[in-house]
Amino acid sequence: MVSPGHALAGGDRLVSNNSKFALGFFKTVSKNSSYTSRNSYLCIWYNELPTITPLWSANGENPVVDPTSPELTISGDGNMVILDQATKSIIWSTRVNTTTNDTIAVLLNDGNLVLQSSSNSSMVFWQSFDYPTDNLFAYAKIGWNKVTGLNRRLVSRKNSIDQAAGLYSLEFDINGVGHLVWNSTVIYWSSGDWNGQFFGSAPEMFGATIPNFKFVNNDREVYLIYTLNNEKAITRAAIDVNGGGLAGEKGNGFLVEWKMIREALG
């Protein structure tokens, strides 16, 4: 865990108790060359895979640029922050009202990074599952909290090097219809209504690669979630830089298409 006086820096990794996920600073590498970016991002990835594929990044819009050395620590007001080690300036912060300064950062077994009270683990002030990037973790929600107005959506990355937000998003409207959106304005695919097993425009969800979809729509929230039959399974469900969907498991290199999106686009 990360706690006051115990920062995460350099090549350090924070690993979940089940060893499935890791959190650390990572420099992206081009898939088509040996080029490595000078930008560092705080990312979560699968700890047991030899090649790091970021599943979530904190500071996609504000990377740490060499030769700056970053660290993840707990600030005096209890927030989780990325600091420039040399100047101690804040590069990224959770920016929440913690009501206490005894907070710690913990990477849970499902890949959720949480900022919580050190004395009461049920007192969670912030969690990465509420701020997804381009990947949907098992047990994480995509959709709306109708009470607070929180909208959890998947947003593509700019490219394989730049972790900033790209042009495509996969999201639900407040009525529970899913949309693939370009540039936050143009809807070019919609899911249709949920019939209890799949969305009308995505019958491929029935018996899909990723099992156990659940859709909830009530007065308080609307969201889609998926669970795993095998908790050790290493899966990926993501929106790629071109607005397409990917899903798969460890054995096939994450290259199985998420037909829910890809086939609907033709």
Short mmCIF file of C-alpha atoms in Angstrom, two decimals:
data_model
loop_
_atom_site.label_atom_id
_atom_site.label_comp_id
_atom_site.label_asym_id
_atom_site.label_seq_id
_atom_site.Cartn_x
_atom_site.Cartn_y
_atom_site.Cartn_z
CA MET A 1 0.00 0.00 0.00
CA VAL A 2 0.93 3.66 -0.33
CA SER A 3 0.72 5.63 2.90
CA PRO A 4 2.10 8.88 4.33
CA GLY A 5 5.88 8.47 4.34
CA HIS A 6 5.77 5.38 2.11
CA ALA A 7 5.66 6.51 -1.53
CA LEU A 8 5.69 4.58 -4.81
CA ALA A 9 8.52 5.77 -7.04
CA GLY A 10 10.77 4.78 -9.93
CA GLY A 11 10.47 1.10 -10.76
CA ASP A 12 8.43 0.28 -7.64
CA ARG A 13 5.26 -1.76 -8.04
CA LEU A 14 2.21 -1.98 -5.83
CA VAL A 15 0.81 -5.49 -6.33
CA SER A 16 -2.64 -6.73 -5.35
CA ASN A 17 -2.80 -9.44 -2.69
CA ASN A 18 -3.70 -12.08 -5.28
CA SER A 19 -0.71 -10.99 -7.46
CA LYS A 20 -3.05 -10.46 -10.43
CA PHE A 21 -2.66 -6.68 -10.85
CA ALA A 22 0.19 -4.22 -10.49
CA LEU A 23 0.37 -0.44 -10.19
CA GLY A 24 3.42 1.56 -11.15
CA PHE A 25 4.96 4.15 -13.44
CA PHE A 26 5.27 3.03 -17.04
CA LYS A 27 6.67 4.45 -20.27
CA THR A 28 4.66 3.46 -23.33
CA VAL A 29 6.41 1.74 -26.24
CA SER A 30 5.42 1.87 -29.92
CA LYS A 31 4.16 -1.48 -31.22
CA ASN A 32 5.79 -0.91 -34.60
CA SER A 33 9.25 0.18 -33.49
CA SER A 34 11.67 0.24 -30.60
CA TYR A 35 10.67 3.84 -29.79
CA THR A 36 9.97 4.45 -26.11
CA SER A 37 8.13 7.56 -25.01
CA ARG A 38 9.76 10.06 -22.64
CA ASN A 39 6.39 10.29 -20.89
CA SER A 40 5.65 8.32 -17.73
CA TYR A 41 2.15 7.36 -16.66
CA LEU A 42 0.81 5.88 -13.45
CA CYS A 43 -0.85 2.72 -14.74
CA ILE A 44 -2.50 -0.52 -13.67
CA TRP A 45 -1.65 -3.67 -15.62
CA TYR A 46 -1.70 -7.46 -15.32
CA ASN A 47 1.20 -8.36 -13.08
CA GLU A 48 1.69 -11.89 -14.43
CA LEU A 49 1.98 -11.03 -18.13
CA PRO A 50 5.48 -10.48 -19.58
CA THR A 51 4.37 -7.52 -21.71
CA ILE A 52 2.81 -4.57 -19.92
CA THR A 53 -0.52 -3.46 -21.39
CA PRO A 54 -1.96 -0.49 -19.46
CA LEU A 55 -5.52 -1.16 -18.33
CA TRP A 56 -5.96 2.17 -16.54
CA SER A 57 -3.90 5.34 -16.33
CA ALA A 58 -4.20 8.20 -13.87
CA ASN A 59 -2.38 11.04 -15.59
CA GLY A 60 -3.07 10.47 -19.28
CA GLU A 61 -3.64 14.18 -19.86
CA ASN A 62 -0.60 15.23 -17.84
CA PRO A 63 2.31 12.79 -18.23
CA VAL A 64 5.55 13.01 -16.32
CA VAL A 65 8.27 13.93 -18.82
CA ASP A 66 11.91 12.84 -18.52
CA PRO A 67 14.12 13.68 -16.74
CA THR A 68 11.50 14.36 -14.05
CA SER A 69 11.21 11.52 -11.54
CA PRO A 70 7.64 10.97 -10.29
CA GLU A 71 6.34 9.48 -7.09
CA LEU A 72 2.89 8.48 -5.88
CA THR A 73 2.26 9.50 -2.31
CA ILE A 74 -0.39 10.66 0.16
CA SER A 75 -0.54 14.43 0.59
CA GLY A 76 -1.09 16.31 3.81
CA ASP A 77 -4.83 16.63 3.14
CA GLY A 78 -5.19 12.87 2.65
CA ASN A 79 -5.38 12.83 -1.15
CA MET A 80 -3.43 10.52 -3.43
CA VAL A 81 -1.04 12.61 -5.55
CA ILE A 82 1.67 12.22 -8.18
CA LEU A 83 4.58 14.50 -7.34
CA ASP A 84 7.61 15.74 -9.22
CA GLN A 85 10.27 14.41 -6.83
CA ALA A 86 12.61 17.32 -7.52
CA THR A 87 10.20 20.23 -7.09
CA LYS A 88 7.46 18.46 -5.08
CA SER A 89 4.90 20.06 -7.38
CA ILE A 90 1.63 18.16 -7.87
CA ILE A 91 1.18 16.59 -11.31
CA TRP A 92 -2.07 14.72 -10.57
CA SER A 93 -4.38 14.37 -7.58
CA THR A 94 -7.56 12.53 -6.59
CA ARG A 95 -8.88 15.90 -5.37
CA VAL A 96 -11.53 14.68 -2.95
CA ASN A 97 -12.62 15.78 0.51
CA THR A 98 -11.26 12.96 2.63
CA THR A 99 -12.51 14.20 6.06
CA THR A 100 -9.40 12.56 7.53
CA ASN A 101 -5.65 12.51 6.95
CA ASP A 102 -5.09 8.85 7.86
CA THR A 103 -5.70 7.65 4.30
CA ILE A 104 -3.87 4.94 2.36
CA ALA A 105 -3.91 3.77 -1.26
CA VAL A 106 -4.61 0.08 -1.85
CA LEU A 107 -4.77 -1.97 -5.05
CA LEU A 108 -7.58 -4.47 -4.58
CA ASN A 109 -7.73 -7.99 -6.01
CA ASP A 110 -10.14 -6.89 -8.77
CA GLY A 111 -7.74 -4.18 -10.00
CA ASN A 112 -9.55 -1.29 -8.33
CA LEU A 113 -7.21 1.35 -6.87
CA VAL A 114 -8.87 2.86 -3.81
CA LEU A 115 -8.13 5.71 -1.44
CA GLN A 116 -9.47 4.63 1.93
CA SER A 117 -9.18 5.17 5.65
CA SER A 118 -6.29 3.25 7.19
CA SER A 119 -8.46 2.32 10.16
CA ASN A 120 -11.71 1.53 8.32
CA SER A 121 -11.45 -0.13 4.90
CA SER A 122 -15.15 0.43 4.23
CA MET A 123 -14.57 4.19 4.26
CA VAL A 124 -13.58 4.74 0.61
CA PHE A 125 -13.08 8.31 -0.59
CA TRP A 126 -12.05 7.64 -4.19
CA GLN A 127 -11.71 4.63 -6.52
CA SER A 128 -10.30 4.15 -10.01
CA PHE A 129 -13.38 2.11 -11.02
CA ASP A 130 -15.30 5.41 -11.01
CA TYR A 131 -12.88 6.90 -13.56
CA PRO A 132 -12.22 4.23 -16.22
CA THR A 133 -10.04 4.96 -19.22
CA ASP A 134 -10.23 2.63 -22.24
CA ASN A 135 -10.65 -0.71 -20.42
CA LEU A 136 -13.58 -2.15 -18.51
CA PHE A 137 -12.47 -4.28 -15.56
CA ALA A 138 -14.54 -7.24 -14.42
CA TYR A 139 -16.88 -6.07 -11.62
CA ALA A 140 -16.53 -2.41 -12.64
CA LYS A 141 -19.58 -0.46 -13.81
CA ILE A 142 -20.04 1.48 -17.02
CA GLY A 143 -23.00 3.83 -16.77
CA TRP A 144 -24.63 6.52 -14.65
CA ASN A 145 -25.13 7.16 -10.97
CA LYS A 146 -28.42 9.06 -11.28
CA VAL A 147 -28.11 10.51 -7.77
CA THR A 148 -24.62 12.03 -7.98
CA GLY A 149 -24.46 12.49 -11.76
CA LEU A 150 -21.28 10.40 -12.05
CA ASN A 151 -20.96 9.07 -15.62
CA ARG A 152 -18.58 6.14 -16.02
CA ARG A 153 -17.66 5.65 -19.68
CA LEU A 154 -14.87 4.11 -21.70
CA VAL A 155 -12.76 6.55 -23.72
CA SER A 156 -10.22 5.51 -26.34
CA ARG A 157 -6.58 6.55 -26.04
CA LYS A 158 -5.10 9.03 -28.52
CA ASN A 159 -2.65 6.39 -29.80
CA SER A 160 -0.45 3.55 -28.54
CA ILE A 161 2.11 6.02 -27.14
CA ASP A 162 -0.05 8.89 -25.89
CA GLN A 163 -2.40 7.89 -23.06
CA ALA A 164 -4.46 11.09 -23.38
CA ALA A 165 -8.14 10.72 -24.25
CA GLY A 166 -8.89 10.00 -27.90
CA LEU A 167 -11.93 10.65 -30.08
CA TYR A 168 -14.16 7.68 -29.25
CA SER A 169 -16.25 6.81 -26.22
CA LEU A 170 -18.55 3.96 -25.25
CA GLU A 171 -21.22 5.15 -22.84
CA PHE A 172 -24.84 4.88 -21.73
CA ASP A 173 -27.45 7.58 -21.78
CA ILE A 174 -29.58 8.13 -18.71
CA ASN A 175 -32.30 5.85 -20.15
CA GLY A 176 -29.96 2.88 -20.42
CA VAL A 177 -29.18 2.81 -24.14
CA GLY A 178 -25.52 2.34 -25.00
CA HIS A 179 -23.83 4.50 -27.61
CA LEU A 180 -20.53 4.60 -29.42
CA VAL A 181 -19.72 8.29 -29.79
CA TRP A 182 -17.17 10.19 -31.88
CA ASN A 183 -15.72 13.47 -30.60
CA SER A 184 -18.31 13.59 -27.78
CA THR A 185 -20.99 14.69 -30.27
CA VAL A 186 -21.67 12.17 -33.06
CA ILE A 187 -23.44 8.90 -32.19
CA TYR A 188 -22.65 6.26 -34.80
CA TRP A 189 -23.83 3.11 -33.05
CA SER A 190 -26.52 2.43 -30.45
CA SER A 191 -27.11 -0.73 -28.48
CA GLY A 192 -30.89 -0.86 -28.50
CA ASP A 193 -32.84 -1.94 -25.41
CA TRP A 194 -31.81 -4.67 -22.97
CA ASN A 195 -34.02 -7.78 -23.21
CA GLY A 196 -32.70 -9.58 -20.15
CA GLN A 197 -29.81 -11.32 -21.92
CA PHE A 198 -28.39 -8.86 -24.43
CA PHE A 199 -29.01 -5.50 -26.11
CA GLY A 200 -31.24 -5.49 -29.18
CA SER A 201 -28.46 -4.39 -31.53
CA ALA A 202 -25.91 -6.76 -30.00
CA PRO A 203 -27.24 -10.34 -29.90
CA GLU A 204 -23.60 -11.50 -29.95
CA MET A 205 -23.47 -10.74 -26.22
CA PHE A 206 -25.37 -13.97 -25.62
CA GLY A 207 -22.66 -16.59 -25.18
CA ALA A 208 -19.96 -13.95 -25.70
CA THR A 209 -16.25 -14.31 -24.99
CA ILE A 210 -16.63 -12.45 -21.72
CA PRO A 211 -19.27 -14.19 -19.55
CA ASN A 212 -21.97 -13.07 -17.15
CA PHE A 213 -23.16 -9.69 -18.33
CA LYS A 214 -25.56 -7.93 -15.96
CA PHE A 215 -27.53 -4.79 -16.75
CA VAL A 216 -29.20 -2.67 -14.05
CA ASN A 217 -31.55 0.28 -14.58
CA ASN A 218 -33.43 1.71 -11.60
CA ASP A 219 -34.14 5.06 -9.94
CA ARG A 220 -30.60 5.38 -8.58
CA GLU A 221 -28.34 4.09 -11.35
CA VAL A 222 -28.03 2.53 -14.78
CA TYR A 223 -25.00 0.40 -15.61
CA LEU A 224 -23.55 -2.64 -17.34
CA ILE A 225 -21.17 -4.97 -15.52
CA TYR A 226 -19.58 -8.33 -16.18
CA THR A 227 -18.28 -10.99 -13.81
CA LEU A 228 -15.89 -13.91 -14.22
CA ASN A 229 -16.56 -17.63 -13.95
CA ASN A 230 -12.89 -18.12 -13.11
CA GLU A 231 -11.39 -15.48 -10.82
CA LYS A 232 -7.90 -16.32 -12.09
CA ALA A 233 -8.86 -15.56 -15.70
CA ILE A 234 -6.92 -12.74 -17.33
CA THR A 235 -9.33 -10.91 -19.59
CA ARG A 236 -9.55 -7.64 -21.43
CA ALA A 237 -12.54 -5.63 -22.63
CA ALA A 238 -11.54 -2.34 -24.21
CA ILE A 239 -12.29 0.32 -26.78
CA ASP A 240 -9.35 0.76 -29.15
CA VAL A 241 -7.91 3.94 -30.69
CA ASN A 242 -10.17 3.56 -33.75
CA GLY A 243 -13.38 3.13 -31.76
CA GLY A 244 -13.53 -0.64 -32.18
CA GLY A 245 -13.89 -3.10 -29.35
CA LEU A 246 -11.51 -5.79 -28.17
CA ALA A 247 -12.11 -8.66 -25.81
CA GLY A 248 -10.23 -11.81 -25.00
CA GLU A 249 -8.34 -13.91 -22.52
CA LYS A 250 -4.68 -14.59 -21.83
CA GLY A 251 -4.37 -17.53 -24.21
CA ASN A 252 -5.23 -15.60 -27.35
CA GLY A 253 -3.24 -12.44 -26.74
CA PHE A 254 -6.32 -10.27 -26.19
CA LEU A 255 -7.09 -10.30 -29.93
CA VAL A 256 -10.59 -11.78 -29.96
CA GLU A 257 -12.99 -9.15 -31.28
CA TRP A 258 -15.72 -7.82 -29.05
CA LYS A 259 -18.52 -8.54 -31.51
CA MET A 260 -20.93 -6.37 -29.58
CA ILE A 261 -19.24 -3.37 -31.20
CA ARG A 262 -17.22 -4.54 -34.17
CA GLU A 263 -19.95 -6.42 -36.05
CA ALA A 264 -22.48 -3.68 -35.39
CA LEU A 265 -20.22 -1.25 -37.22
CA GLY A 266 -20.03 -3.54 -40.23
#
